[in-house]
CSV table of C-alpha atoms in Angstrom, one decimal:
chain,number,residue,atom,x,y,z
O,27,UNK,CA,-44.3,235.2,-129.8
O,28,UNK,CA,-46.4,235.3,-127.0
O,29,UNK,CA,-48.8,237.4,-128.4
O,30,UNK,CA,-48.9,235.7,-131.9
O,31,UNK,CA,-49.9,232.3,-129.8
O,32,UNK,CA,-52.4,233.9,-127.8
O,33,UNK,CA,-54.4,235.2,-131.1
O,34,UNK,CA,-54.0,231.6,-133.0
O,35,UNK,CA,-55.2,229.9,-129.7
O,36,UNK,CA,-58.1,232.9,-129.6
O,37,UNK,CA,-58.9,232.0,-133.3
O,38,UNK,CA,-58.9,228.4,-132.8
O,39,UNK,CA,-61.5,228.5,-130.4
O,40,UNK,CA,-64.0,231.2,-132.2
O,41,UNK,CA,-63.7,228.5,-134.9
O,42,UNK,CA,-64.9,225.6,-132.8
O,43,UNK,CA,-67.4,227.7,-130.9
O,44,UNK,CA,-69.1,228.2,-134.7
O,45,UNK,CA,-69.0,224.4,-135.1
O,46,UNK,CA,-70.5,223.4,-132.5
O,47,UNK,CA,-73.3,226.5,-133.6
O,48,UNK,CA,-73.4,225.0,-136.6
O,49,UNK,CA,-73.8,221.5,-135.4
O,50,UNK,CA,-76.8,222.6,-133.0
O,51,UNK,CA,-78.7,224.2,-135.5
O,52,UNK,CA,-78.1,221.4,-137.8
O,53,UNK,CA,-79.4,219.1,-135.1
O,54,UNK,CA,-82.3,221.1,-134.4
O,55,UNK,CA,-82.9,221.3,-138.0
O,56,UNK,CA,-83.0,217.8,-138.8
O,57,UNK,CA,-84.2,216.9,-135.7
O,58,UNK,CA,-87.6,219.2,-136.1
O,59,UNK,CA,-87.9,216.8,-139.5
O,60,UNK,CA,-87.4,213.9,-138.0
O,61,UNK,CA,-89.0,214.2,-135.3
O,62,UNK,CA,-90.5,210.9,-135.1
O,63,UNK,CA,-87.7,208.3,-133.7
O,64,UNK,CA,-86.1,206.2,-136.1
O,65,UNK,CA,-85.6,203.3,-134.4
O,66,UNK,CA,-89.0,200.8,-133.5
O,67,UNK,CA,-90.6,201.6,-136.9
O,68,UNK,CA,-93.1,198.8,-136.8
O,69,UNK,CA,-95.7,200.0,-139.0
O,70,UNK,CA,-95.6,200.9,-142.8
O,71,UNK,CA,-98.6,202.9,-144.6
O,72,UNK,CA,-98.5,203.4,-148.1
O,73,UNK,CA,-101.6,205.1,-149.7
O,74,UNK,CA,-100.5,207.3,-152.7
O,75,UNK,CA,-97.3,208.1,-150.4
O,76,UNK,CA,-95.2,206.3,-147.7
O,77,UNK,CA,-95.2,206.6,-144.0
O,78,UNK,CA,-93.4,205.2,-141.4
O,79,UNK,CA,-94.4,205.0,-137.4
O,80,UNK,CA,-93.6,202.6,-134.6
O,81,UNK,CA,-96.2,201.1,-133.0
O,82,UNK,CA,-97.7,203.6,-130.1
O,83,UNK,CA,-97.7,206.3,-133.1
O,84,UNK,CA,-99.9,204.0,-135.5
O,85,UNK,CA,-102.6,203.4,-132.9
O,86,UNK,CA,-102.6,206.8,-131.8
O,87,UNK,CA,-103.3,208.1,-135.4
O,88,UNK,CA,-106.0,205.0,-136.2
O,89,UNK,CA,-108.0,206.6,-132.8
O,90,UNK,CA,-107.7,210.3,-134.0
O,91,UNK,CA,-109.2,208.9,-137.6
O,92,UNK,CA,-111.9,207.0,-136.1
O,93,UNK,CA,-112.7,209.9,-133.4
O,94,UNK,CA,-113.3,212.2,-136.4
O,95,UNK,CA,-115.4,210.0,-138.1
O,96,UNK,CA,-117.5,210.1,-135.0
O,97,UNK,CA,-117.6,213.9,-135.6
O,98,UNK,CA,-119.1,213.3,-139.4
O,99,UNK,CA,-116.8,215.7,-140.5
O,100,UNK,CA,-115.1,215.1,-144.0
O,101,UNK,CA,-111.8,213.7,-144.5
O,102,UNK,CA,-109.8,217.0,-144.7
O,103,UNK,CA,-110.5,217.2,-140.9
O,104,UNK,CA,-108.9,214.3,-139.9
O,105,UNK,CA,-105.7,215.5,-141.9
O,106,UNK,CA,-105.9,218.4,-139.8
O,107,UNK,CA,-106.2,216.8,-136.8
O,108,UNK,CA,-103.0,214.6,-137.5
O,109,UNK,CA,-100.7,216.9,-138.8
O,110,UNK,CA,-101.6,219.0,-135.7
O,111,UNK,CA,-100.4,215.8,-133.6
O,112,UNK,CA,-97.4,215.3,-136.0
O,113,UNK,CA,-96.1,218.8,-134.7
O,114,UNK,CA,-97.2,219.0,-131.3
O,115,UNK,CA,-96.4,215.3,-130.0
O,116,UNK,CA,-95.0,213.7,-132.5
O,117,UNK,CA,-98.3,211.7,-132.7
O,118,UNK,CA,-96.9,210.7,-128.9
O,119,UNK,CA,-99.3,210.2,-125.5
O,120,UNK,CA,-96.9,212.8,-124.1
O,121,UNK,CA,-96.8,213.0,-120.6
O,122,UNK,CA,-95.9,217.3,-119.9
O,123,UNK,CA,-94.5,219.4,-122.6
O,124,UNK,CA,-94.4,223.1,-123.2
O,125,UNK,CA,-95.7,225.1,-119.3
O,126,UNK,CA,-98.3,222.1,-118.4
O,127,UNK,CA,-99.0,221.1,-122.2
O,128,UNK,CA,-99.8,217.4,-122.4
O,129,UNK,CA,-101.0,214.8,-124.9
O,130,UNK,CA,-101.0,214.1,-128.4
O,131,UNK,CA,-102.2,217.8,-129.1
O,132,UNK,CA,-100.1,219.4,-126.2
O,133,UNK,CA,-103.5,221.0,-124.6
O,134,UNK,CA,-103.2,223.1,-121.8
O,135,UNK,CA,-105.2,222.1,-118.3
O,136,UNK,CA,-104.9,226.0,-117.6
O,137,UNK,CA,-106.5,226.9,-120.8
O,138,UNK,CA,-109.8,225.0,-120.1
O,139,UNK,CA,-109.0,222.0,-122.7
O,140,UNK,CA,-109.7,219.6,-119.4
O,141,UNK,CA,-107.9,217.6,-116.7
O,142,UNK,CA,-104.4,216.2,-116.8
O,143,UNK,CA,-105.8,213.2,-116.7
O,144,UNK,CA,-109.1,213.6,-119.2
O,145,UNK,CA,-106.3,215.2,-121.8
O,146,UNK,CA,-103.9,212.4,-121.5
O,147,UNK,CA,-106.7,209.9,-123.0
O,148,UNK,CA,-106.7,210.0,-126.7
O,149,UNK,CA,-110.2,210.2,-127.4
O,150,UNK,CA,-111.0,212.3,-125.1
O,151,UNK,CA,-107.9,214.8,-126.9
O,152,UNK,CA,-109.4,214.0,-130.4
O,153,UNK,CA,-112.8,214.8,-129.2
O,154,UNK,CA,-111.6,218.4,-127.9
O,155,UNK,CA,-109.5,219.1,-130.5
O,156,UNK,CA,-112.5,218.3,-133.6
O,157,UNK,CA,-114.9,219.9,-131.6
O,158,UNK,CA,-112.6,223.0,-131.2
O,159,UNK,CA,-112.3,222.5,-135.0
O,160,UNK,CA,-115.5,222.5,-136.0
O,161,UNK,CA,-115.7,226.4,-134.7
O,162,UNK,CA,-113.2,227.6,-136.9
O,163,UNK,CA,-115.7,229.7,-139.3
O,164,UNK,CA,-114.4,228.4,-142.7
O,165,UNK,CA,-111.9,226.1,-141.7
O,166,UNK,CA,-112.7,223.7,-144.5
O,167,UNK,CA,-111.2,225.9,-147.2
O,168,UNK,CA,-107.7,227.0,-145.2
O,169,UNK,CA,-104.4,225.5,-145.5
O,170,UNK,CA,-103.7,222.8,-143.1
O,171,UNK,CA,-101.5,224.7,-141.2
O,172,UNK,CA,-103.8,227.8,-141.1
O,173,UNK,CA,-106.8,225.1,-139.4
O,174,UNK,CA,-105.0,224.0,-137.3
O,175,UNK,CA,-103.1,227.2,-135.9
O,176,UNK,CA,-106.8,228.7,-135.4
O,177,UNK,CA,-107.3,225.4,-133.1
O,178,UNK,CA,-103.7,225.7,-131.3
O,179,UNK,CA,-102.6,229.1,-131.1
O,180,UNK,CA,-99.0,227.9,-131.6
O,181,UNK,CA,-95.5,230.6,-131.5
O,182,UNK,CA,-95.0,229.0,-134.9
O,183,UNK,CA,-98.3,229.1,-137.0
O,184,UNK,CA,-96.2,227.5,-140.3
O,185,UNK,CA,-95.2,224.2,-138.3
O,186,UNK,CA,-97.8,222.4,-138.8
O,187,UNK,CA,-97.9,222.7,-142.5
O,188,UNK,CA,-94.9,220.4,-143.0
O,189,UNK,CA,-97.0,217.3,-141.8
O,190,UNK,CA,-99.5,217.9,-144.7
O,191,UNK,CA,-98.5,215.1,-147.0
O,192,UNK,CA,-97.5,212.6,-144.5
O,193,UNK,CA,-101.1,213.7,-143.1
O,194,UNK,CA,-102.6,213.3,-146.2
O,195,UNK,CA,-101.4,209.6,-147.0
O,196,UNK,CA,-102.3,208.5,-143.6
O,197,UNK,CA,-105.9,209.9,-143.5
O,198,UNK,CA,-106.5,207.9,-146.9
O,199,UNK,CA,-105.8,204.6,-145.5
O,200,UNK,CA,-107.3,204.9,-141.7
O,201,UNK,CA,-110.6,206.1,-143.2
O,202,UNK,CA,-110.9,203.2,-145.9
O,203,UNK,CA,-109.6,204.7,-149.1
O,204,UNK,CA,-106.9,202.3,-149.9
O,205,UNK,CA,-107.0,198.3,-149.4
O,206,UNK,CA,-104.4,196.9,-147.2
O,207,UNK,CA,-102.5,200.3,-146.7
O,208,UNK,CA,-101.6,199.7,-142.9
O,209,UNK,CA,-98.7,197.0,-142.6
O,210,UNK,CA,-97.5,196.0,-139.3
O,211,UNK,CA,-94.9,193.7,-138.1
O,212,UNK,CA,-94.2,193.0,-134.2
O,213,UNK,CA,-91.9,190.9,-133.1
O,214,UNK,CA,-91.6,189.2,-129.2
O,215,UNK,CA,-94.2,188.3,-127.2
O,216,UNK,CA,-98.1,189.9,-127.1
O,217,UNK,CA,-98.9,192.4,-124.7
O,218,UNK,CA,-102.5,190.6,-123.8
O,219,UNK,CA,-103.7,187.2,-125.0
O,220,UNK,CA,-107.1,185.5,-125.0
O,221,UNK,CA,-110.1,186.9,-123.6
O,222,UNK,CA,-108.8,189.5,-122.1
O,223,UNK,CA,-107.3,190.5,-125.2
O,224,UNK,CA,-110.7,190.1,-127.1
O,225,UNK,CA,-112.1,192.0,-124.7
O,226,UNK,CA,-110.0,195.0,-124.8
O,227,UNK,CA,-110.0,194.8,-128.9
O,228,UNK,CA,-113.6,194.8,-128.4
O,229,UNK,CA,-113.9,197.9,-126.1
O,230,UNK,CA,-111.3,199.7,-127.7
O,231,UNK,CA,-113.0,199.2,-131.4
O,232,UNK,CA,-116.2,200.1,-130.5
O,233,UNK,CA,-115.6,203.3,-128.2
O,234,UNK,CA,-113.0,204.9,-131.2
O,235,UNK,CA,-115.8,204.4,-133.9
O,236,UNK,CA,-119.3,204.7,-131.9
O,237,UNK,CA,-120.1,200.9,-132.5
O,238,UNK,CA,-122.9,199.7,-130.1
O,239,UNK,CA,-122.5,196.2,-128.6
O,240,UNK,CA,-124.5,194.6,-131.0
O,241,UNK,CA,-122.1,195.5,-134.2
O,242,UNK,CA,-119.3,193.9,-132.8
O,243,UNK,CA,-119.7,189.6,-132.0
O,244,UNK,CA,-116.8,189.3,-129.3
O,245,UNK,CA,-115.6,185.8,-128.3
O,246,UNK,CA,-112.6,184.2,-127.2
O,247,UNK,CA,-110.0,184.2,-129.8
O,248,UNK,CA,-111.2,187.7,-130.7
O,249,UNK,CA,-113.9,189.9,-133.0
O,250,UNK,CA,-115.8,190.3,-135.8
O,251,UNK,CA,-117.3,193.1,-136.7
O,252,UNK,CA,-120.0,194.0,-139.4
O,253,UNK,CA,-118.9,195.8,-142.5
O,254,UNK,CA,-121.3,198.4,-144.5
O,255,UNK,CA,-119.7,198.4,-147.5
O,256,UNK,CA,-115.8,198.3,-148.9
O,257,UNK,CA,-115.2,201.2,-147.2
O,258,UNK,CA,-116.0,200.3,-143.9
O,259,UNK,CA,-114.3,197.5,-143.8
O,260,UNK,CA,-111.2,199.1,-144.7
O,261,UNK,CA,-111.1,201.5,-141.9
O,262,UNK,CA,-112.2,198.6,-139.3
O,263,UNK,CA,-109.7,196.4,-140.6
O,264,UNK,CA,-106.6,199.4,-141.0
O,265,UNK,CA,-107.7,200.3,-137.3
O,266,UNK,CA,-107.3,196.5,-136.2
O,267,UNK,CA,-103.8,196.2,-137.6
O,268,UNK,CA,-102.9,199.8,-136.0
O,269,UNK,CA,-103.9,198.6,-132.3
O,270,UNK,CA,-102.3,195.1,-132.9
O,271,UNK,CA,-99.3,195.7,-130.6
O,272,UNK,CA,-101.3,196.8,-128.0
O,273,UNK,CA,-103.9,194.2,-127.9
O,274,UNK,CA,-102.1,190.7,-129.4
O,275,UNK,CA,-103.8,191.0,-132.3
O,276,UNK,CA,-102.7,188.1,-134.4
O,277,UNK,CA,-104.3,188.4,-137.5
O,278,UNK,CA,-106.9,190.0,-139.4
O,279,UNK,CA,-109.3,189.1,-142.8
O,280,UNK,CA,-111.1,191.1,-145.0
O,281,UNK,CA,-112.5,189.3,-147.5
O,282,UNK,CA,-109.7,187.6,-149.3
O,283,UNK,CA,-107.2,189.6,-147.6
O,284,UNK,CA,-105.6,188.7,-144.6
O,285,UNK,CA,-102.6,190.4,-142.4
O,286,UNK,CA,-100.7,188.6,-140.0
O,287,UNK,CA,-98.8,190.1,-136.7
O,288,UNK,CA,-95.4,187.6,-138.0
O,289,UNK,CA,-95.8,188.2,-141.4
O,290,UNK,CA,-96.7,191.7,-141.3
O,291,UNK,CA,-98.1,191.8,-144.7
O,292,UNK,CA,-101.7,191.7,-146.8
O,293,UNK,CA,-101.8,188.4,-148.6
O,294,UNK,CA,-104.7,186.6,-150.8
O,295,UNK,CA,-106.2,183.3,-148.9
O,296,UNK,CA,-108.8,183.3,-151.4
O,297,UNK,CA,-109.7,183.5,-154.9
O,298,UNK,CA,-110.6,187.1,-155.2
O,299,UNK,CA,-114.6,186.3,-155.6
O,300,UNK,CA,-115.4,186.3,-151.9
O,301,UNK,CA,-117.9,189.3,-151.1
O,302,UNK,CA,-116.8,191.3,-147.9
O,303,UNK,CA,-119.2,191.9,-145.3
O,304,UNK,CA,-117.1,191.0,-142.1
O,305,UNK,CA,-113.6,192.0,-140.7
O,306,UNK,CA,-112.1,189.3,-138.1
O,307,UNK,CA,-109.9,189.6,-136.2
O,308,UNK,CA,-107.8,187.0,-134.5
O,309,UNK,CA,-105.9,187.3,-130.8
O,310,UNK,CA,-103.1,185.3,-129.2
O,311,UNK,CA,-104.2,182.6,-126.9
O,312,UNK,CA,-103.4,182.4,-123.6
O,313,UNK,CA,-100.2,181.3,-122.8
């Protein structure tokens, strides 16, 4: 009898010890998938696809876009570059990582990408990483995955590849290709407000796409800034909207279409014939 209870007692808790396998695989499993959190999604982008992101994601992705535009490389870098922060950070300003990874691309100090502190600035990360890219003999014609491992050197050269589409859809509406793709609702109170606010917009707007001074009119209540053409505007306007959180951002108009932070939608306020040449964008006044 004593026996008999021993090997049911001994069976019982093989059979647990599996679960619990089976429930940390699962985990890791699911979690590697959804690896961006599921709570705080503040920001919608919908550009031939869906993608969700809280806040600090969406600006992080609207710098790497506009830092890669600075490179004048073609769109299929900028997908790159994101699904490489997808994987590595979870498009996150991390602060360590993997032996003394940090940043949205998880560069290494000790492998000569830079200073804690240079790597933990996202432009300064973007910058690295394009101009890293733009080394990789033929990099235009590989898979995503296959770029960016060239770039990162990763233990698991396939990551990367799962972040393609979400990739894909985000790089079409941060560099202009869709109209009012990047929708944004915060809720609470503004992180700045007035001229501080405008100021930081400013500064923020012009350093991630190369502006000089005299493209962007800064004033009080915040910035306007000069638009080229449609496309132009749509990537000045997406960036806006991705940064609102950080700068109290209150709205922002592109020719007849306007987002507001309450609202967090694109609406008409006009009849449709309005030409745009001009993004404005709106801060929180002071308190």
């Amino acid at each position: 009898m004593w026996v008999r209870t021993r090997v049911v007692v001994a069976c019982f808790l093989v059979l647990v010890l599996v679960a619990l396998i089976g429930i940390v695989l699962g985990m890791r499993q699911v979690g590697e998938r959804l690896r961006l959190p599921l709570a705080s999604r503040a920001c919608t982008v919908q550009a031939d696809g869906k993608v969700t992101l809280d806040a600090h994601q969406m600006a992080n992705a609207a710098t790497i876009a506009a830092i890669g535009i600075q490179h004048k490389l073609p769109d299929r870098a900028v997908v790159v570059a994101l699904a490489t922060a997808y994987q590595e950070s979870g498009l996150r300003n991390l602060t360590g990582g993997d032996r003394d990874s940090v940043g949205l691309f998880q560069q290494r100090p000790s492998q000569g990408w830079g200073t804690p502190k240079e790597i933990r600035d996202p432009r300064y990360a973007a910058d690295r990483f394009y101009a890293a890219l733009k080394k990789v003999r033929g990099w235009e014609d590989m898979r995503v995955t296959d770029a960016a491992q060239k770039v990162q050197r990763s233990a698991f050269p396939e990551a990367y590849e799962k972040w393609a589409d979400e990739s894909e859809v985000l790089a079409r509406a941060l560099l202009g290709h869709a109209t009012g793709a990047v929708v944004c609702t915060f809720g609470g109170d503004p992180a700045m407000r007035g001229e501080a606010a405008a100021a930081a917009l400013t500064e923020g707007l012009n350093l991630d796409w190369g502006l000089t001074a005299a493209a962007t009119t800064a004033h009080l209540t915040g910035l306007t800034v000069t638009a080229a053409n449609q496309l132009e505007g749509w990537r000045y306007a997406h960036w806006l909207v991705a940064h609102a959180n950080d700068h109290g951002v209150k709205r922002v108009r592109f020719g007849d279409l306007e987002w507001t932070n309450r609202g967090g939608s694109w609406s008409r306020v006009g009849d449709g014939s309005r030409q745009p040449a001009e993004v404005v964008a709106e801060v929180f006044a002071d308190a």
